[in-house]
Tab-separated table of C-alpha atoms in Angstrom:
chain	number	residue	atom	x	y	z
A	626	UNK	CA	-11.596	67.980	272.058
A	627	UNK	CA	-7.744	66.936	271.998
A	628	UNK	CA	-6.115	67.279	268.106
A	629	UNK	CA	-5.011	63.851	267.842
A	630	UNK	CA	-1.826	63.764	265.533
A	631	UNK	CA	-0.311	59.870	264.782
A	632	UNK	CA	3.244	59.551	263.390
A	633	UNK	CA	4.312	57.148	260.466
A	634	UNK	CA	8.056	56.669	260.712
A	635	UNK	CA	9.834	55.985	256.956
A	636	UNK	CA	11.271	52.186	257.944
A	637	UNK	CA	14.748	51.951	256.919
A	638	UNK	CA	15.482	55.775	256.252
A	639	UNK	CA	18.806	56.652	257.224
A	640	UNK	CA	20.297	59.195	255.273
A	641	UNK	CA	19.829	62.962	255.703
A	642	UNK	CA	20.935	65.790	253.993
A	643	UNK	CA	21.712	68.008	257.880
A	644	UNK	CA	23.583	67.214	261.084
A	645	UNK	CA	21.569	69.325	263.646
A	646	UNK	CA	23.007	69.235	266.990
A	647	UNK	CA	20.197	69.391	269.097
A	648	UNK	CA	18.209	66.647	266.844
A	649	UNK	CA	16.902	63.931	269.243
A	650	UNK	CA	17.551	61.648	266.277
A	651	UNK	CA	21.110	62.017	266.556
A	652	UNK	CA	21.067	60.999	269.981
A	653	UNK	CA	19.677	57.557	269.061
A	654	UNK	CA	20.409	57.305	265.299
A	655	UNK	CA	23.027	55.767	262.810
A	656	UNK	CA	22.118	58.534	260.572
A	657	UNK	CA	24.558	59.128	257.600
A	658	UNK	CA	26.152	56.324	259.255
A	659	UNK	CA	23.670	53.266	257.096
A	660	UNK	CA	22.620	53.612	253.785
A	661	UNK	CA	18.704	53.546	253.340
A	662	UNK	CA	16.725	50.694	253.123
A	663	UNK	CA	12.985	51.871	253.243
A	664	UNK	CA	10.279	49.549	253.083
A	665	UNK	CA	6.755	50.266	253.044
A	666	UNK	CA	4.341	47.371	254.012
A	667	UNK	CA	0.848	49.043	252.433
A	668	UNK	CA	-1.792	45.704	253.326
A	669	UNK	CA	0.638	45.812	257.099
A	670	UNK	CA	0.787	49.795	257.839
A	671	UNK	CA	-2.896	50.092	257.106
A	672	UNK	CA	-4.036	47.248	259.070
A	673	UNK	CA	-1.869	48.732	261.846
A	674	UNK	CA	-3.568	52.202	261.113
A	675	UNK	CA	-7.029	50.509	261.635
A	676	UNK	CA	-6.384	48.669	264.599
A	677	UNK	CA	-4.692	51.508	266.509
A	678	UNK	CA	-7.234	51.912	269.886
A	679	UNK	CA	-7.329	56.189	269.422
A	680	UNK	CA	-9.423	58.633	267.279
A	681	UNK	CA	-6.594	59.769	264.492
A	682	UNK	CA	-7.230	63.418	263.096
A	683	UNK	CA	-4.062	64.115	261.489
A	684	UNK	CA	-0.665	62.010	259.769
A	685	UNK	CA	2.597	63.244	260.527
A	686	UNK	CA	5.393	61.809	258.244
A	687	UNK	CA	8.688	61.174	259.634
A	688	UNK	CA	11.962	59.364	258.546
A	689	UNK	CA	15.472	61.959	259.110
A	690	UNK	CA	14.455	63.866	256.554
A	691	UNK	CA	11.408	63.241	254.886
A	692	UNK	CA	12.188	65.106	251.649
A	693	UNK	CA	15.166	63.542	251.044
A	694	UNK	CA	12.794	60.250	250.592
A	695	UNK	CA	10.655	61.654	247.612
A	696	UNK	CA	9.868	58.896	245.832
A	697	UNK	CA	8.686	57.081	249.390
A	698	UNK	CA	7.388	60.238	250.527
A	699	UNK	CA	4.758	60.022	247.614
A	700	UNK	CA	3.995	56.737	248.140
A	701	UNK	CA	3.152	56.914	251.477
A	702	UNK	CA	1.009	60.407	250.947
A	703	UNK	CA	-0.791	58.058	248.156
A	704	UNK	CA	-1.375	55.126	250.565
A	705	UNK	CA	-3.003	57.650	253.356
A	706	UNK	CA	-4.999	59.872	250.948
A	707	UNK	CA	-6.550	56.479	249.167
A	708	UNK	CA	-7.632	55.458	252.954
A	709	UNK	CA	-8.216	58.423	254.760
A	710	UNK	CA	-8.865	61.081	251.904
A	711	UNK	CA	-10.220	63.495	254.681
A	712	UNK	CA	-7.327	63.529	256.638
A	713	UNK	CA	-4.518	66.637	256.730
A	714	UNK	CA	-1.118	65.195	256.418
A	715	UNK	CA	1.853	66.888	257.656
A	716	UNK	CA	5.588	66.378	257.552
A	717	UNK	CA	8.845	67.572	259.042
A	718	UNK	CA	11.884	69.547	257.189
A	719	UNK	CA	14.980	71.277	257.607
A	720	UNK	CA	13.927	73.314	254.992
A	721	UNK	CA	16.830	73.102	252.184
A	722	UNK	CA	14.711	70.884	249.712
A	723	UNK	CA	11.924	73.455	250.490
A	724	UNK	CA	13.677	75.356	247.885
A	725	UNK	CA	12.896	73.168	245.376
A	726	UNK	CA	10.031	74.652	243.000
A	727	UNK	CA	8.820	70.778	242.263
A	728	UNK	CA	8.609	69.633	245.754
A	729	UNK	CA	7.095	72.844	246.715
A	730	UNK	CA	4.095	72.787	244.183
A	731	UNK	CA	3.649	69.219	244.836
A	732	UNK	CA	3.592	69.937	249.003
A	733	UNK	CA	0.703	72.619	247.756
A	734	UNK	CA	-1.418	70.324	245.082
A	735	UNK	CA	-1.255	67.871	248.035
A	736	UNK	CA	-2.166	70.341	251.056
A	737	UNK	CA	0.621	69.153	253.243
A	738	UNK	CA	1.977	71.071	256.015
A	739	UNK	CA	5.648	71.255	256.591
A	740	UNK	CA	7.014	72.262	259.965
A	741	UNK	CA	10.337	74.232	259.046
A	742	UNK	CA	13.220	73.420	261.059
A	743	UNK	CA	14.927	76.752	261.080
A	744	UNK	CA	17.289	78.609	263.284
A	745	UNK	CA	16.239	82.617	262.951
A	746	UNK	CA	19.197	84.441	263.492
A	747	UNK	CA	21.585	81.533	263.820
A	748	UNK	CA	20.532	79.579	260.185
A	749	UNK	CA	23.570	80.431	259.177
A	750	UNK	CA	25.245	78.249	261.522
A	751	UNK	CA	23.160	75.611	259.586
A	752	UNK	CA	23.144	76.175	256.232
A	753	UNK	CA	24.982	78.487	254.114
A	754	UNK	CA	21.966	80.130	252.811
A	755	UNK	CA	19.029	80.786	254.622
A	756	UNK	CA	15.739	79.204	253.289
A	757	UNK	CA	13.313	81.226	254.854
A	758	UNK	CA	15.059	83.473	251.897
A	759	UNK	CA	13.822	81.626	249.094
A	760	UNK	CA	10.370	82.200	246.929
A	761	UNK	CA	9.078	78.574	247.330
A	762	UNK	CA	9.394	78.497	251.006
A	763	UNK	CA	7.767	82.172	250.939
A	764	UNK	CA	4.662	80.336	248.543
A	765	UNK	CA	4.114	77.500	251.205
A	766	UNK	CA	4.237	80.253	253.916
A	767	UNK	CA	1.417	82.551	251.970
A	768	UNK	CA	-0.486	79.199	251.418
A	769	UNK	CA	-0.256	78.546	255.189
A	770	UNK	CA	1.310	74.992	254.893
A	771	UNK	CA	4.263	76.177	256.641
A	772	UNK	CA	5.210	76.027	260.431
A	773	UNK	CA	7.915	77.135	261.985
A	774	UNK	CA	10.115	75.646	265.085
A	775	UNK	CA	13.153	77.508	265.812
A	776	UNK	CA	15.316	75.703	268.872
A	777	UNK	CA	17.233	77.445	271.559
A	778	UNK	CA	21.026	76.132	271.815
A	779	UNK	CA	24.030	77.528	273.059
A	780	UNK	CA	24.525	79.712	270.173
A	781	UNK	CA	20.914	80.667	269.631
A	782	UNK	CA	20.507	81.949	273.019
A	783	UNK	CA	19.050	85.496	272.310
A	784	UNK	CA	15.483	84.872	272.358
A	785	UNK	CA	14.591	88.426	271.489
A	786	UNK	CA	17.122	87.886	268.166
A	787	UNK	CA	14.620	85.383	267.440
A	788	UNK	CA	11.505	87.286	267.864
A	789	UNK	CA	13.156	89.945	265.904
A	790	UNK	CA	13.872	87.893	263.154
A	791	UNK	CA	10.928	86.265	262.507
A	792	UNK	CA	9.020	89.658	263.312
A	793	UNK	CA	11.163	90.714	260.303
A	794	UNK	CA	10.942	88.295	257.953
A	795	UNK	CA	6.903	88.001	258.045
A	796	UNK	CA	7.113	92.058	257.383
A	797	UNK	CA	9.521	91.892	254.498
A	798	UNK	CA	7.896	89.095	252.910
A	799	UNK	CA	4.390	90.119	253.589
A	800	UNK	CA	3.719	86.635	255.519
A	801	UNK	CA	0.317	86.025	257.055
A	802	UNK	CA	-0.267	84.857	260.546
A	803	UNK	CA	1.318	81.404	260.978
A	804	UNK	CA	2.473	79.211	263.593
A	805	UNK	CA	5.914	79.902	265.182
A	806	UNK	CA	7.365	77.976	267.800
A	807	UNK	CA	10.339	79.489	270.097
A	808	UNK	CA	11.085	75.872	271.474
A	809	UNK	CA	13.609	75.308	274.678
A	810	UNK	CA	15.364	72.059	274.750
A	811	UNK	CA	13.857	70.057	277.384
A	812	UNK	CA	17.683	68.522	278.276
A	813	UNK	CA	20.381	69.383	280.196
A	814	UNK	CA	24.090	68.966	279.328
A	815	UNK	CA	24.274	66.216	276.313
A	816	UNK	CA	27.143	67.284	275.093
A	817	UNK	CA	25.580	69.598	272.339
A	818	UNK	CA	23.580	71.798	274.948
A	819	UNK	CA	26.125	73.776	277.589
A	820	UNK	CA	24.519	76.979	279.131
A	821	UNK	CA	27.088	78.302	281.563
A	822	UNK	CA	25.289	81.729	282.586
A	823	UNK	CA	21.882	80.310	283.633
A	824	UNK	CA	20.444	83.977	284.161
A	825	UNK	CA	22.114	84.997	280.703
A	826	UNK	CA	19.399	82.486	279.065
A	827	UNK	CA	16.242	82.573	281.818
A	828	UNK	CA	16.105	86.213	282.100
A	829	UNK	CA	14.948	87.108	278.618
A	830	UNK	CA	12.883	83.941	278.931
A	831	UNK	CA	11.237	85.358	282.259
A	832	UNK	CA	10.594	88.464	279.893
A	833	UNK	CA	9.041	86.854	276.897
A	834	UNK	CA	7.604	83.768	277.746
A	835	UNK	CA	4.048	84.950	277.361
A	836	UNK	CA	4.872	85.908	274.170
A	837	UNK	CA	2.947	84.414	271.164
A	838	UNK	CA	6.039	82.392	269.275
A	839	UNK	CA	6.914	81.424	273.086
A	840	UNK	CA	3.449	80.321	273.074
A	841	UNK	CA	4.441	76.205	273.813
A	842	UNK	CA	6.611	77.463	276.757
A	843	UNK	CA	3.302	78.972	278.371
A	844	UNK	CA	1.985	75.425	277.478
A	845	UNK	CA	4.502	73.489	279.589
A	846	UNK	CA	3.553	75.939	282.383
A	847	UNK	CA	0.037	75.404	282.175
A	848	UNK	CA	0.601	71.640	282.350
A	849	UNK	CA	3.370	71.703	284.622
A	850	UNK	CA	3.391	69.132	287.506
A	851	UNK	CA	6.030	67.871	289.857
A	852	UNK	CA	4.122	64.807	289.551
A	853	UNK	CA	3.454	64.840	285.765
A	854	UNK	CA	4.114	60.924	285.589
A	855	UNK	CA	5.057	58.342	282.625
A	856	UNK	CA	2.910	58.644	279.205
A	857	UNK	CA	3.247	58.986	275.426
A	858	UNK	CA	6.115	56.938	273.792
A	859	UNK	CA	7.896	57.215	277.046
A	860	UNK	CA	5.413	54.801	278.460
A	861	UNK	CA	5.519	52.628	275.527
A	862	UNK	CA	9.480	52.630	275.722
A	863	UNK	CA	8.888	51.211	279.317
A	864	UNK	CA	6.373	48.439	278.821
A	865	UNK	CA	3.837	50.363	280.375
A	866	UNK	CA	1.622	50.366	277.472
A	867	UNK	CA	0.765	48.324	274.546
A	868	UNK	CA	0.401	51.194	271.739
A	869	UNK	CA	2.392	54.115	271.052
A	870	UNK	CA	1.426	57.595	268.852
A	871	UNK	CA	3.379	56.675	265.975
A	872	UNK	CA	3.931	53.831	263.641
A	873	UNK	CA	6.795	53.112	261.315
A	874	UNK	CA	5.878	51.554	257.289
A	875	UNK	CA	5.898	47.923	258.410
A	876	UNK	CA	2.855	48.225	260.505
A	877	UNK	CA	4.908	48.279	263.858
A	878	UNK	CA	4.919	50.703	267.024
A	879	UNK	CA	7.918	52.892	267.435
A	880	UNK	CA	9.345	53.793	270.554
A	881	UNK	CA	10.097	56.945	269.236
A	882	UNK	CA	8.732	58.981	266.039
A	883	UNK	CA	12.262	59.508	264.817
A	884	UNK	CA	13.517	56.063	264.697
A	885	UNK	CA	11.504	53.192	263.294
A	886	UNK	CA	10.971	49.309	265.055
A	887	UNK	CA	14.540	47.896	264.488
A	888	UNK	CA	16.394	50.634	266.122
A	889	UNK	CA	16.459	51.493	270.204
A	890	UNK	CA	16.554	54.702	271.381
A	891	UNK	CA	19.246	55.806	273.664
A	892	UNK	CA	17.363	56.406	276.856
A	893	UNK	CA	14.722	53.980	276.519
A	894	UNK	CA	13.773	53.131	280.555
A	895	UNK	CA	14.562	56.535	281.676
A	896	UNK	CA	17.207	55.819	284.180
A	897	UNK	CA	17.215	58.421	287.322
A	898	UNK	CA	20.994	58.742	289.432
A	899	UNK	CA	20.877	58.091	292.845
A	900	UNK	CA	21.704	62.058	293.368
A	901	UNK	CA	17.714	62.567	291.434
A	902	UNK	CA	15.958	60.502	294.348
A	903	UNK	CA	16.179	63.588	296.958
A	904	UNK	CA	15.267	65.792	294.275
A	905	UNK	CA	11.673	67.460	294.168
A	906	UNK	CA	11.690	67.749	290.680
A	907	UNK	CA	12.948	63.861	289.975
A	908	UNK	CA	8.911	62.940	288.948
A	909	UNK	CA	8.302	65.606	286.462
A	910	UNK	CA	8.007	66.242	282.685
A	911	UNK	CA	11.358	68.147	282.334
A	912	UNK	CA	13.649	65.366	284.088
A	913	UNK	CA	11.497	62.271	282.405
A	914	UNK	CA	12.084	63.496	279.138
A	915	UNK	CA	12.555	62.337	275.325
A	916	UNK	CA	13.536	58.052	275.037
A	917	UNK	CA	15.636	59.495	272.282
A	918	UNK	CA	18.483	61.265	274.822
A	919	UNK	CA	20.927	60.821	276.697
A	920	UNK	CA	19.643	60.806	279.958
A	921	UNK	CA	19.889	64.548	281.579
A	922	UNK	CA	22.613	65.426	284.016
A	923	UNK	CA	22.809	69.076	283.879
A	924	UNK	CA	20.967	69.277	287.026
A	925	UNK	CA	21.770	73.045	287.530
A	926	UNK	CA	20.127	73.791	283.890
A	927	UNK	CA	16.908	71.125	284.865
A	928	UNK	CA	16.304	72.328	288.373
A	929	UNK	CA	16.446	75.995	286.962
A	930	UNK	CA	14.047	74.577	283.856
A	931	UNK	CA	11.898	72.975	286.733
A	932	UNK	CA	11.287	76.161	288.865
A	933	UNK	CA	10.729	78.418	286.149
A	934	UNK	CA	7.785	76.368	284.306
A	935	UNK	CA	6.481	76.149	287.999
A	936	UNK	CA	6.704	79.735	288.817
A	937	UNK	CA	5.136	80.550	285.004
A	938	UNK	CA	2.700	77.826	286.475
A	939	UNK	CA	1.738	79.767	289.656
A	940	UNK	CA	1.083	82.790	287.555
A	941	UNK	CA	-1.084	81.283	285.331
A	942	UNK	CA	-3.002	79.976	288.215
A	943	UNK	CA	-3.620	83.227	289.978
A	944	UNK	CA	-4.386	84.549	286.667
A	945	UNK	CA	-7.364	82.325	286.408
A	946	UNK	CA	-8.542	82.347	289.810
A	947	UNK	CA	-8.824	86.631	289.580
């Protein structure tokens, strides 16, 4: 049975504390730009909870970043643990306030996840310390309330760096098993996202995608289809449904789980160039992608996206049919 995870987006959160160049939020976002104004509805959000037509196993919190929001980061946690006390809650960081001995014993009296937002061997180019470093972030990772998503970019292109690092760190800090995510950016030229030497980034992909931190790429490949078709927020964003996955503190659907119901994302109907009709890739997951970007015109970086997932696809296939 499907893990059902629902979103609750921090309305009027604006501020955060990191400008990460491949954040969808960015793409769609005033952030740093507004000053907060967060609001939470309690009698609207959890009549809005209630109503919502899916099974919900899990909260995510969002709102740029969460952290940053403590005093409305507690309050909501209170609201969903006095309603659904037997739900896991989980949240999103970039991991600086991670460092932070309070936050990090309340995140563990509380049994929240965090998914870390980290770059392996690029953090630097993030922070100027790396928080994977420090002995709170180490405590959440022993408790196992820690995830991990690092991002490919164009200067976090070495994928076995990554592996590497991580490999590393969990041996120096005696880490158990946890979840680590080598992500690829499912967009093409944004303006934050160049890859000029296509084979320079597929190749080491093509060697490690069936490796275990790679282990969402094998996922795309598994569900790969040409065809893949319109669902999830993108559907909502397009008036083809009447509910999305996530939820923002005044009760109302988001069209994205970064942004809450007054703001628009950037690429909300999806819009396909002429050039994309001829295209056999124009109908699937990779080129209908996030409401929150710009919409994708790399087409050299999304066709080459496109074939690989299929070929992984093929493989997997053949695998199963043995």
């Amino acid at each position: 049975m499907k893990d059902n995870l629902f979103s609750i987006v921090m309305y009027g959160a604006r501020q955060c504390n990191g400008i990460c160049a491949y954040c969808c939020s960015r793409a769609s976002n005033n952030i740093n730009k507004e000053k907060d104004n967060i609001i939470i509805d309690e009698e609207a959000l959890v009549k809005a909870i209630r109503k919502h037509p899916r099974r919900i196993d899990r909260f995510q919190l969002w709102g740029t970043e969460p952290l940053l929001h403590l005093k409305e980061f507690k309050q909501l946690v209170n609201i969903l643990h006095k309603h659904w006390p037997d739900k896991q809650i989980q949240s999103s960081t970039n991991g600086i306030l991670l460092c932070d001995k309070d936050i990090t014993d309340y995140l563990i009296e509380n049994n929240i996840r965090m998914q870390f937002s980290h770059d392996g061997p690029a953090q630097h180019l993030r922070t100027p310390f790396d928080p994977a470093t420090n002995e709170n972030v180490i405590r959440l990772a022993k408790k196992r309330l820690l995830f991990i998503n690092t991002v490919t970019h164009e200067f976090n292109k070495d994928v076995k760096a990554i592996i590497d690092y991580w490999d590393n760190w969990k041996e120096t800090y005696d880490i158990p098993d946890i979840n680590i995510r080598i992500s690829i950016p499912m967009m093409g030229d944004n303006g934050v996202f160049e890859i000029t030497a296509l084979h320079a980034y597929f190749a080491p992909l093509d060697k490690y995608w069936d490796h275990p931190y790679l282990w969402h790429i094998r996922l795309k490949a598994e569900k790969f289809n040409i065809n893949s078709g319109i669902s999830g927020c993108k559907a909502f964003a397009r008036g083809l449904r009447k509910y999305s996955n996530q939820i923002d503190t005044l009760g109302k659907y988001t069209k994205c789980n970064l942004l809450d119901s007054s703001q628009e994302p950037s690429n909300p109907k999806g819009t396909t160039m002429a050039r994309c009709f001829k295209c056999k890739y124009k109908s699937s997951d990779v080129c209908n992608t996030c409401v929150s970007l710009p919409h994708n015109y790399n087409c050299k970086y999304l066709y080459k996206l496109n074939e690989f997932l299929e070929n992984k696809h093929k493989l997997i296939e053949q695998e199963n049919n043995k």
